[in-house]
Coordinates of C-alpha atoms in Angstrom, one line a residue:
Chain A
M15 CA -59.2 -34.9 23.8
L16 CA -61.3 -36.3 21.0
F17 CA -64.6 -38.3 21.4
L18 CA -62.8 -41.5 20.5
S19 CA -59.9 -41.1 22.9
L20 CA -59.6 -42.9 26.3
N21 CA -58.9 -39.6 28.0
F22 CA -62.2 -38.2 27.0
W23 CA -64.2 -41.2 28.2
I24 CA -62.4 -41.2 31.6
L25 CA -63.2 -37.5 32.0
F26 CA -66.8 -38.1 30.8
C27 CA -67.3 -41.0 33.3
L28 CA -65.8 -39.0 36.2
C29 CA -68.0 -36.0 35.3
F30 CA -71.1 -38.2 35.0
I31 CA -70.6 -39.7 38.5
A32 CA -69.9 -36.3 40.1
Y33 CA -72.8 -34.6 38.2
Y34 CA -75.4 -36.9 39.7
A35 CA -73.7 -36.9 43.2
L36 CA -73.8 -33.1 43.4
K37 CA -76.7 -30.9 44.4
A38 CA -78.7 -29.6 41.4
K39 CA -77.4 -26.0 41.9
Y40 CA -73.8 -27.1 41.3
Q41 CA -74.4 -29.2 38.2
N42 CA -74.0 -26.5 35.6
A43 CA -70.8 -25.2 37.4
L44 CA -69.4 -28.7 37.2
L45 CA -70.2 -29.0 33.5
L46 CA -68.5 -25.7 32.9
F47 CA -65.4 -26.7 34.9
V48 CA -65.2 -30.0 32.9
S49 CA -65.8 -28.0 29.6
C50 CA -62.8 -25.8 30.5
I51 CA -60.6 -28.9 31.1
F52 CA -61.8 -30.4 27.9
I53 CA -61.0 -27.3 25.8
G54 CA -57.8 -26.3 27.7
Y55 CA -56.5 -29.9 27.3
Y56 CA -56.0 -29.2 23.5
Q57 CA -54.3 -25.9 24.0
L58 CA -54.7 -23.3 26.7
S59 CA -55.0 -20.5 24.1
F60 CA -58.1 -22.3 22.7
L61 CA -59.7 -22.0 26.1
I62 CA -58.6 -18.4 26.6
T63 CA -60.0 -17.4 23.1
A64 CA -63.3 -19.1 23.8
V65 CA -63.7 -17.6 27.2
I66 CA -62.8 -14.1 26.0
I67 CA -65.3 -14.3 23.1
S68 CA -68.0 -15.7 25.5
L69 CA -67.5 -13.0 28.2
F70 CA -67.5 -10.3 25.5
T71 CA -70.8 -11.6 24.2
Y72 CA -72.2 -12.0 27.7
F73 CA -71.5 -8.3 28.7
W74 CA -72.2 -6.9 25.3
A75 CA -75.7 -8.4 25.1
Q76 CA -76.5 -6.8 28.5
L77 CA -75.2 -3.5 27.3
I78 CA -77.5 -3.7 24.2
E79 CA -80.4 -4.6 26.3
K80 CA -79.9 -1.8 28.8
T81 CA -79.5 0.9 26.1
S82 CA -82.8 2.7 25.5
N83 CA -81.6 4.9 22.7
E84 CA -82.4 3.1 19.4
K85 CA -79.5 4.7 17.5
R86 CA -77.1 3.8 20.2
T87 CA -78.5 0.2 20.3
N88 CA -78.0 -0.2 16.6
I89 CA -74.3 1.0 16.9
L90 CA -73.7 -1.3 19.8
Y91 CA -75.2 -4.3 17.9
I92 CA -73.4 -3.7 14.6
G93 CA -70.1 -3.0 16.5
G94 CA -70.4 -6.2 18.5
L95 CA -71.3 -8.2 15.3
L96 CA -68.4 -6.7 13.3
L97 CA -65.9 -7.5 16.1
L98 CA -67.0 -11.1 16.4
V99 CA -66.9 -11.6 12.6
L100 CA -63.5 -9.9 12.3
I101 CA -62.0 -12.0 15.1
W102 CA -63.4 -15.1 13.4
I103 CA -62.0 -14.1 9.9
A104 CA -58.6 -13.2 11.4
F105 CA -58.2 -16.6 13.0
R106 CA -59.7 -18.4 10.0
N107 CA -57.4 -16.6 7.6
A108 CA -54.2 -16.2 9.7
T109 CA -51.8 -16.6 6.8
T110 CA -53.5 -14.0 4.7
T111 CA -53.5 -11.7 7.8
E112 CA -49.8 -12.1 7.9
G113 CA -49.7 -11.1 4.2
I114 CA -51.9 -8.0 4.8
V115 CA -49.9 -6.9 7.9
Q116 CA -46.6 -7.3 6.0
T117 CA -47.8 -5.4 3.0
L118 CA -49.2 -2.5 5.1
F119 CA -46.4 -2.4 7.6
P120 CA -43.3 -3.9 6.1
F121 CA -41.1 -2.6 8.9
L122 CA -43.0 -4.6 11.5
K123 CA -41.6 -8.0 12.6
T124 CA -45.0 -9.6 12.8
N125 CA -44.1 -12.7 10.9
A126 CA -43.3 -15.1 13.7
A127 CA -46.1 -13.9 15.9
V128 CA -48.7 -14.3 13.2
Q129 CA -47.3 -17.6 12.0
S130 CA -47.7 -19.0 15.6
I131 CA -51.5 -18.3 15.4
V132 CA -53.3 -21.6 15.5
F133 CA -57.0 -21.8 14.3
P134 CA -58.9 -22.3 17.6
L135 CA -61.0 -25.5 17.6
G136 CA -64.7 -24.8 17.6
I137 CA -64.5 -21.1 16.9
S138 CA -66.7 -21.2 13.8
F139 CA -69.4 -22.9 15.9
Y140 CA -69.3 -20.8 19.0
T141 CA -68.8 -17.5 17.1
F142 CA -72.0 -18.2 15.1
Q143 CA -73.8 -19.1 18.3
A144 CA -72.6 -15.8 19.9
I145 CA -73.8 -13.8 16.8
G146 CA -77.2 -15.5 17.0
Y147 CA -77.5 -14.7 20.7
L148 CA -76.5 -11.0 20.2
T149 CA -79.1 -10.8 17.3
D150 CA -81.9 -12.3 19.4
V151 CA -81.2 -9.9 22.2
Y152 CA -81.1 -7.0 19.7
W153 CA -84.4 -8.1 18.1
K154 CA -85.8 -8.4 21.7
E155 CA -86.6 -12.1 21.1
Q156 CA -84.3 -13.1 24.0
E157 CA -83.5 -11.6 27.3
A158 CA -79.8 -11.1 28.0
E159 CA -78.6 -13.9 30.4
R160 CA -77.5 -12.6 33.8
N161 CA -76.0 -15.8 35.2
P162 CA -72.4 -16.0 33.9
V163 CA -72.2 -19.8 34.6
N164 CA -75.2 -20.6 32.6
F165 CA -74.1 -18.4 29.7
L166 CA -70.5 -19.7 29.6
L167 CA -71.9 -23.2 29.7
F168 CA -74.2 -22.3 26.8
M169 CA -71.2 -21.3 24.8
L170 CA -68.6 -23.8 26.0
F171 CA -70.5 -27.0 26.8
F172 CA -68.0 -29.8 26.0
M173 CA -70.4 -32.1 24.2
K174 CA -71.1 -29.6 21.5
F175 CA -68.0 -27.4 21.6
L176 CA -66.0 -28.9 18.8
S177 CA -68.5 -29.3 16.0
G178 CA -71.9 -28.2 17.2
P179 CA -74.8 -28.4 16.9
I180 CA -75.0 -24.6 16.8
E181 CA -77.5 -23.9 19.6
R182 CA -80.0 -21.1 20.1
A183 CA -80.3 -19.3 23.4
G184 CA -84.1 -19.8 23.3
D185 CA -83.5 -23.6 23.3
L186 CA -80.2 -24.5 25.2
L187 CA -80.1 -21.7 27.7
V188 CA -83.7 -22.5 28.8
R189 CA -82.8 -26.2 29.1
L190 CA -79.7 -25.5 31.1
K191 CA -81.8 -23.7 33.7
E192 CA -84.2 -26.7 34.1
D193 CA -83.7 -29.3 36.8
K194 CA -81.8 -32.3 35.6
P195 CA -82.4 -35.2 38.0
F196 CA -81.1 -38.7 37.4
R197 CA -83.5 -40.3 34.8
Y198 CA -82.6 -43.8 33.9
Q199 CA -84.5 -43.9 30.7
S200 CA -82.9 -40.7 29.4
I201 CA -79.4 -42.0 30.3
V202 CA -80.0 -45.3 28.5
Y203 CA -81.4 -43.4 25.5
G204 CA -78.3 -41.3 25.4
M205 CA -76.0 -44.4 25.5
K206 CA -77.9 -45.9 22.6
L207 CA -77.4 -42.7 20.6
I208 CA -73.6 -42.7 21.4
F209 CA -73.5 -46.3 20.2
L210 CA -75.3 -45.4 17.0
G211 CA -72.8 -42.6 16.5
L212 CA -69.8 -44.9 17.1
F213 CA -71.2 -47.4 14.6
K214 CA -71.5 -44.7 11.9
K215 CA -68.0 -43.4 12.6
L216 CA -66.1 -46.6 13.3
V217 CA -67.7 -49.1 10.9
I218 CA -68.6 -46.8 8.0
A219 CA -66.6 -43.5 8.0
N220 CA -63.3 -44.9 9.4
R221 CA -63.4 -47.8 6.9
I222 CA -63.9 -45.4 3.9
E223 CA -61.7 -42.5 5.1
P224 CA -58.1 -43.9 4.4
H225 CA -59.1 -44.8 0.8
T226 CA -60.8 -41.5 -0.1
D227 CA -57.9 -39.6 1.5
L228 CA -55.5 -41.5 -0.7
M229 CA -57.6 -40.9 -3.8
F230 CA -58.1 -37.2 -3.1
G231 CA -54.4 -36.9 -2.5
S232 CA -53.4 -38.3 -5.8
I233 CA -56.1 -37.3 -8.3
H234 CA -53.6 -36.9 -11.2
Q235 CA -52.7 -40.6 -11.0
L236 CA -56.3 -41.9 -10.9
S237 CA -58.4 -43.4 -13.6
G238 CA -61.8 -41.8 -14.6
L239 CA -63.6 -44.6 -12.8
Q240 CA -61.7 -44.1 -9.6
L241 CA -62.5 -40.4 -9.6
L242 CA -66.1 -41.2 -10.2
M243 CA -66.3 -43.8 -7.4
T244 CA -64.5 -41.5 -4.9
C245 CA -66.8 -38.7 -5.8
L246 CA -69.8 -41.0 -5.2
I247 CA -68.7 -42.4 -1.9
Y248 CA -67.4 -39.2 -0.3
P249 CA -70.9 -37.9 0.7
I250 CA -71.5 -41.2 2.6
E251 CA -68.2 -40.9 4.4
L252 CA -68.9 -37.2 5.3
Y253 CA -72.4 -38.1 6.5
A254 CA -71.3 -41.1 8.6
D255 CA -68.5 -39.0 10.1
F256 CA -70.4 -35.9 10.9
S257 CA -73.7 -37.4 11.9
G258 CA -71.8 -40.0 13.9
Y259 CA -70.1 -37.1 15.8
T260 CA -73.5 -35.4 16.2
D261 CA -75.1 -38.6 17.6
I262 CA -72.3 -38.9 20.2
A263 CA -72.6 -35.3 21.1
I264 CA -76.4 -35.4 21.5
G265 CA -76.3 -38.8 23.3
G266 CA -73.6 -37.6 25.7
A267 CA -75.5 -34.4 26.5
R268 CA -78.7 -36.4 27.0
M269 CA -76.9 -38.5 29.6
F270 CA -76.6 -35.2 31.6
G271 CA -80.3 -34.5 31.0
I272 CA -79.6 -31.8 28.4
Q273 CA -81.2 -32.0 25.0
L274 CA -79.2 -30.6 22.0
S275 CA -80.8 -29.7 18.7
P276 CA -80.9 -32.3 15.9
N277 CA -78.4 -31.8 13.0
F278 CA -79.4 -34.5 10.4
N279 CA -82.7 -35.9 9.3
R280 CA -82.1 -38.5 6.6
P281 CA -80.6 -36.1 4.1
F282 CA -80.1 -38.6 1.3
S283 CA -83.9 -39.0 1.1
A284 CA -84.2 -35.4 -0.1
R285 CA -85.8 -35.0 -3.5
T286 CA -84.5 -31.4 -4.0
T287 CA -81.5 -29.5 -2.9
T288 CA -83.8 -27.2 -1.1
E289 CA -85.1 -30.1 1.0
F290 CA -81.6 -31.5 1.4
W291 CA -80.5 -28.3 3.2
R292 CA -83.4 -28.7 5.6
R293 CA -82.1 -32.1 6.5
W294 CA -78.3 -31.7 6.3
H295 CA -76.3 -29.8 9.1
M296 CA -79.6 -28.4 10.1
S297 CA -78.3 -26.2 12.9
L298 CA -76.1 -24.3 10.5
S299 CA -78.6 -24.1 7.6
F300 CA -81.3 -22.9 10.0
W301 CA -78.9 -20.4 11.5
V302 CA -78.1 -18.9 8.1
R303 CA -81.8 -19.0 7.2
D304 CA -82.9 -17.1 10.3
Y305 CA -80.0 -14.6 10.8
L306 CA -78.9 -14.0 7.2
Y307 CA -81.4 -15.2 4.6
V308 CA -84.6 -13.8 6.2
P309 CA -83.1 -10.3 6.9
L310 CA -81.7 -10.2 3.4
T311 CA -85.1 -11.1 1.9
A312 CA -86.7 -8.5 4.1
F313 CA -84.4 -5.9 2.7
T314 CA -84.9 -7.1 -0.9
R315 CA -88.6 -8.0 -0.8
G316 CA -89.5 -5.2 -3.2
W317 CA -87.4 -6.9 -5.9
G318 CA -89.8 -9.9 -6.3
K319 CA -88.2 -13.2 -7.1
W320 CA -84.9 -11.5 -7.8
G321 CA -84.7 -10.6 -4.1
I322 CA -85.1 -14.2 -3.2
Y323 CA -82.5 -15.4 -5.8
S324 CA -79.9 -12.8 -4.7
S325 CA -80.5 -13.5 -1.0
L326 CA -80.3 -17.3 -1.6
I327 CA -77.0 -17.0 -3.5
L328 CA -75.4 -14.7 -0.9
T329 CA -76.6 -16.9 2.0
F330 CA -75.2 -20.1 0.5
V331 CA -71.9 -18.4 -0.4
V332 CA -71.6 -17.4 3.3
L333 CA -72.5 -21.0 4.3
G334 CA -69.7 -22.2 2.0
V335 CA -67.2 -19.7 3.3
W336 CA -68.1 -20.7 6.9
H337 CA -66.2 -23.9 6.2
G338 CA -63.0 -22.1 5.2
V339 CA -61.8 -18.9 3.5
G340 CA -61.1 -19.6 -0.2
W341 CA -62.7 -19.7 -3.6
S342 CA -63.4 -23.4 -3.6
F343 CA -65.6 -23.1 -0.5
A344 CA -67.3 -20.1 -2.0
I345 CA -68.0 -22.1 -5.2
Y346 CA -69.3 -25.0 -3.1
G347 CA -71.8 -22.6 -1.5
L348 CA -72.6 -20.9 -4.8
I349 CA -73.5 -24.2 -6.4
Q350 CA -76.0 -24.9 -3.6
G351 CA -77.5 -21.4 -4.0
L352 CA -77.8 -21.7 -7.8
L353 CA -79.4 -25.2 -7.5
I354 CA -82.0 -23.9 -5.1
C355 CA -82.7 -20.9 -7.4
W356 CA -83.1 -23.3 -10.3
E357 CA -85.6 -25.4 -8.2
V358 CA -87.6 -22.3 -7.3
K359 CA -87.7 -21.0 -10.9
F360 CA -88.4 -24.4 -12.6
S361 CA -90.6 -26.2 -10.0
F362 CA -92.9 -27.3 -12.9
F363 CA -90.2 -29.7 -14.1
R364 CA -90.8 -31.8 -11.0
K365 CA -94.5 -31.8 -11.4
N366 CA -94.2 -32.8 -15.1
L367 CA -91.8 -35.5 -14.2
K368 CA -94.4 -37.1 -11.9
K369 CA -96.9 -37.1 -14.8
V370 CA -94.4 -38.8 -17.1
V371 CA -92.9 -41.5 -14.8
G372 CA -95.3 -41.7 -11.9
E373 CA -94.8 -40.6 -8.3
F374 CA -92.5 -43.4 -7.3
G375 CA -90.3 -43.1 -10.4
A376 CA -90.1 -39.4 -10.1
N377 CA -89.2 -39.5 -6.4
A378 CA -86.4 -42.1 -7.1
L379 CA -85.0 -40.0 -9.9
L380 CA -85.2 -36.8 -7.9
I381 CA -83.5 -38.4 -4.9
L382 CA -80.7 -39.7 -7.2
R383 CA -80.3 -36.4 -8.9
T384 CA -80.1 -34.5 -5.5
Y385 CA -77.4 -37.0 -4.3
L386 CA -75.4 -36.7 -7.5
L387 CA -75.4 -32.9 -7.6
F388 CA -74.4 -32.8 -3.9
A389 CA -71.6 -35.3 -4.5
L390 CA -70.3 -33.3 -7.5
S391 CA -70.4 -30.0 -5.5
L392 CA -68.4 -31.7 -2.7
I393 CA -65.4 -31.9 -5.0
F394 CA -64.9 -28.1 -4.4
F395 CA -65.5 -28.6 -0.7
R396 CA -62.8 -31.4 -0.5
M397 CA -60.2 -30.4 -3.0
G398 CA -59.2 -27.0 -1.6
S399 CA -58.0 -25.6 -5.0
I400 CA -60.2 -24.7 -7.9
S401 CA -57.8 -25.9 -10.6
D402 CA -57.7 -29.4 -8.9
A403 CA -61.5 -29.4 -8.5
F404 CA -62.0 -28.6 -12.3
Y405 CA -59.3 -31.2 -13.2
Y406 CA -61.2 -33.7 -11.1
L407 CA -64.6 -32.9 -12.7
R408 CA -63.2 -32.9 -16.3
N409 CA -61.7 -36.4 -15.8
I410 CA -64.6 -38.2 -14.2
S411 CA -65.5 -41.0 -16.6
F412 CA -65.9 -44.8 -16.8
T413 CA -62.4 -45.4 -18.2
V414 CA -60.0 -47.6 -16.2
H415 CA -56.2 -48.0 -16.1
D416 CA -56.2 -51.8 -15.7
S417 CA -59.5 -53.4 -14.7
W418 CA -63.0 -52.7 -13.4
K419 CA -61.7 -53.7 -9.9
E420 CA -60.5 -50.1 -9.6
M421 CA -64.0 -49.2 -8.8
N422 CA -63.5 -50.3 -5.2
I423 CA -61.0 -47.5 -4.7
G424 CA -58.7 -49.8 -2.8
I425 CA -61.3 -51.1 -0.3
T426 CA -61.0 -54.9 0.0
D427 CA -64.0 -57.0 -1.1
H428 CA -64.6 -58.0 2.6
Y429 CA -64.9 -54.4 3.7
C430 CA -66.9 -53.3 0.6
L431 CA -69.5 -55.9 1.9
V432 CA -69.2 -54.7 5.5
I433 CA -69.6 -51.0 4.5
G434 CA -72.4 -51.8 2.0
L435 CA -74.4 -53.9 4.5
S436 CA -73.8 -51.5 7.3
L437 CA -75.0 -48.6 5.2
L438 CA -78.1 -50.6 4.1
A439 CA -78.9 -51.4 7.8
L440 CA -78.4 -47.8 8.7
F441 CA -80.7 -46.5 6.0
I442 CA -83.4 -49.0 6.9
F443 CA -83.0 -48.1 10.6
E444 CA -83.3 -44.4 9.8
Y445 CA -86.3 -45.0 7.5
F446 CA -88.3 -46.8 10.3
N447 CA -86.9 -44.5 13.0
A448 CA -88.5 -41.5 11.2
K449 CA -91.9 -43.2 11.6
R450 CA -91.5 -44.4 15.1
D451 CA -88.6 -43.8 17.6
L452 CA -86.9 -47.3 17.4
L453 CA -84.5 -46.6 20.3
E454 CA -87.5 -45.9 22.6
A455 CA -89.4 -48.9 21.1
L456 CA -86.4 -51.1 21.9
E457 CA -86.8 -50.1 25.6
Q458 CA -90.3 -51.7 25.6
Q459 CA -88.9 -55.1 24.5
P460 CA -88.2 -58.0 27.0
A461 CA -84.7 -57.9 28.5
W462 CA -83.4 -60.9 26.6
V463 CA -84.4 -59.3 23.3
R464 CA -82.7 -56.0 24.2
W465 CA -79.5 -57.6 25.5
S466 CA -79.3 -59.9 22.5
I467 CA -79.4 -56.9 20.2
Y468 CA -76.9 -55.0 22.4
Y469 CA -74.4 -57.9 22.4
L470 CA -74.8 -58.4 18.7
L471 CA -74.2 -54.8 17.9
I472 CA -71.2 -54.5 20.3
F473 CA -69.7 -57.6 18.7
A474 CA -70.3 -56.0 15.2
L475 CA -68.7 -52.8 16.3
F476 CA -65.5 -54.4 17.7
S477 CA -65.2 -56.9 14.9
M478 CA -65.9 -54.6 12.0
G479 CA -65.0 -51.1 13.3
S480 CA -61.7 -49.3 12.6
F481 CA -60.3 -47.6 15.6
E482 CA -57.3 -46.1 13.8
A483 CA -58.6 -42.6 13.1
E484 CA -59.8 -40.6 16.2
S485 CA -60.4 -37.3 14.4
F486 CA -63.6 -36.1 12.8
I487 CA -63.8 -34.2 9.5
Y488 CA -65.7 -31.2 10.9
L489 CA -63.1 -30.5 13.6
Q490 CA -61.2 -28.5 11.0
F491 CA -64.1 -26.0 10.8
Chain B
M26 CA -112.0 -2.4 8.1
T27 CA -112.2 -5.3 10.6
K28 CA -109.6 -8.0 11.3
E29 CA -111.8 -10.5 9.5
D30 CA -111.8 -8.4 6.3
V31 CA -108.0 -8.1 6.4
L32 CA -107.7 -11.9 7.0
I33 CA -109.9 -12.6 3.9
Q34 CA -107.9 -10.3 1.7
I35 CA -104.6 -11.7 3.0
Q36 CA -106.0 -15.2 2.2
D37 CA -106.6 -14.1 -1.4
I38 CA -103.0 -12.9 -1.6
F39 CA -101.8 -16.3 -0.4
K40 CA -103.9 -18.0 -3.0
L41 CA -102.4 -15.8 -5.7
V42 CA -98.7 -16.2 -4.7
L43 CA -98.9 -19.9 -3.8
K44 CA -101.1 -20.6 -6.9
K45 CA -103.6 -22.6 -4.8
V46 CA -107.3 -22.3 -4.4
D47 CA -107.6 -24.3 -1.2
V48 CA -105.8 -21.9 1.2
A49 CA -107.7 -21.5 4.5
L50 CA -106.0 -19.2 7.0
T51 CA -106.7 -18.5 10.6
E52 CA -105.1 -16.0 13.0
H53 CA -102.9 -18.8 14.4
S54 CA -101.7 -20.0 11.0
T55 CA -97.9 -20.1 10.7
F56 CA -95.1 -21.7 8.6
G57 CA -95.9 -25.4 8.4
D58 CA -99.7 -25.0 8.8
V59 CA -100.1 -23.8 5.2
A60 CA -98.7 -26.1 2.5
G61 CA -96.3 -24.2 0.2
W62 CA -95.8 -21.2 2.6
D63 CA -92.1 -21.3 3.4
S64 CA -89.0 -19.1 3.7
L65 CA -88.7 -19.1 -0.1
N66 CA -91.9 -17.2 -0.7
H67 CA -92.6 -15.6 2.7
M68 CA -91.2 -12.2 1.8
I69 CA -92.9 -12.2 -1.6
I70 CA -96.2 -12.6 0.2
M71 CA -95.2 -9.8 2.6
S72 CA -94.3 -7.6 -0.3
E73 CA -97.7 -8.3 -2.0
I74 CA -99.5 -7.5 1.2
E75 CA -97.7 -4.2 1.4
K76 CA -98.6 -3.4 -2.2
H77 CA -102.3 -4.5 -1.7
F78 CA -102.9 -2.4 1.4
K79 CA -100.5 0.4 0.2
I80 CA -98.5 0.3 3.4
K81 CA -94.8 -0.2 4.2
F82 CA -93.5 -2.3 7.1
N83 CA -90.1 -1.4 8.4
F84 CA -87.3 -4.0 8.7
R85 CA -87.9 -4.8 12.4
E86 CA -91.7 -5.0 11.9
V87 CA -91.5 -7.4 9.1
L88 CA -89.1 -9.7 11.0
K89 CA -91.4 -9.8 14.0
L90 CA -94.5 -11.1 12.2
K91 CA -94.8 -14.7 13.4
N92 CA -98.3 -15.7 12.4
I93 CA -101.2 -14.5 10.4
G94 CA -102.8 -12.8 13.4
D95 CA -99.6 -10.7 13.8
V96 CA -99.8 -9.8 10.1
C97 CA -103.5 -8.7 10.4
N98 CA -102.7 -6.6 13.5
A99 CA -99.8 -5.0 11.8
V100 CA -101.8 -4.2 8.7
L101 CA -104.7 -2.8 10.8
A102 CA -102.2 -0.6 12.8
K103 CA -100.8 0.8 9.5
I104 CA -104.1 1.6 7.7
E105 CA -106.0 3.1 10.7

């Protein structure tokens, strides 16, 4: 039941009507019930896995909180953490698990059982949320939740279950306990966000996706220019797809009066890779910062800058591996870590650049540099195998097989124009939206202005959007 | 040593690490209030504070320090 399927929107509408018809004290129970339907609809085992992990976290956190002996608390916390991580790794790496089990116990007939393991949707997101919650309780920054409905909803809420945002108990659990009366303004705002998400996904991401998929699937047949253009356009597709998903998730939650955390803040305006990771997949990068990087730097603070460098590299390798077990994801993370270390060590380069080419010129060059480095690192993220990624990088050039028309990577001139103009409109919208909330400002306009804009955008969505692909890239994580 | 004395000395450490002369700290200063103070140099500052006052925070203590007031209180508790 994906966000772009009819089934989902029927369930969403029924849930929405029932939600505001019910008394406030039953609203969270309804959302939990609908979340279970949403998850179980994919596969019952996904729901069972998610509920088991959530209930384990719920009871384990209470156990940690109740225990007064510090040594015992440490053991409970580390035990709980290890168990959650091992479960996640086992599912993430099911085929290797099969290999390990067969090597250690060749007499066991585990093959069929292990082969039937399917990677549960959303497990990377809710496992990290569970680890964050256990850590907050252990650090005494968060009280263990006693209400099982609220806690299960915090873990399983259907608008953020598949691909985040990864929420903190201090934010979402608190909001879930607040009253959520029918607020027309909030519901309309949520609908506008959903529309924005659909626009990003259908008009930009879905129009690019078939072409980049084809290109990445046949890199050995491509010209240098095709490799270059695919590399350059992939970050746009990934951004439109994932931030589109996030807008739908945040907008949908807002219609139920629940505010989810932001995940993107104009990442392509970042002047450094350090800044980029404060703007891209923010709920994950802030998670690794608070629960991994900060503790690591606390341990290594006596090492001076080397403590920072080693912590940065380890943190970003983990961030890379979060996307999938394999060397290519580890290298993707390693590149981010090394780039940030470089920026910390040689910050004077940026200051000198400003003196040479002026503030505007330096900002433009730095934004371009940050984008290009991210685009190149994404080759490891997308290719899956290191040898293919290196082949790809070695063969990027301006050479063509037949003509310069190859630079459109198979997208027709009409859709090149549609994607280009949509992207331009999106970036302009995001630029001004960062200064003043345009969705709220639109609400202040006369009805004829608002509805003219709505009709125009709906017409654009249906005439230019591609409704063929329902899936989102980050569902695989 | 008073809290104000500790605050002034911590302010000097910030100036040294951040390589800035215009750092003005208050007890309520936190990330975002002081330009240049971020997660990339936070622990270097903590390490310099430990060296300066010849104290050692444990792991849990150093993670609990949320603002400059917390840091001053933690330093005072260690040196008294």
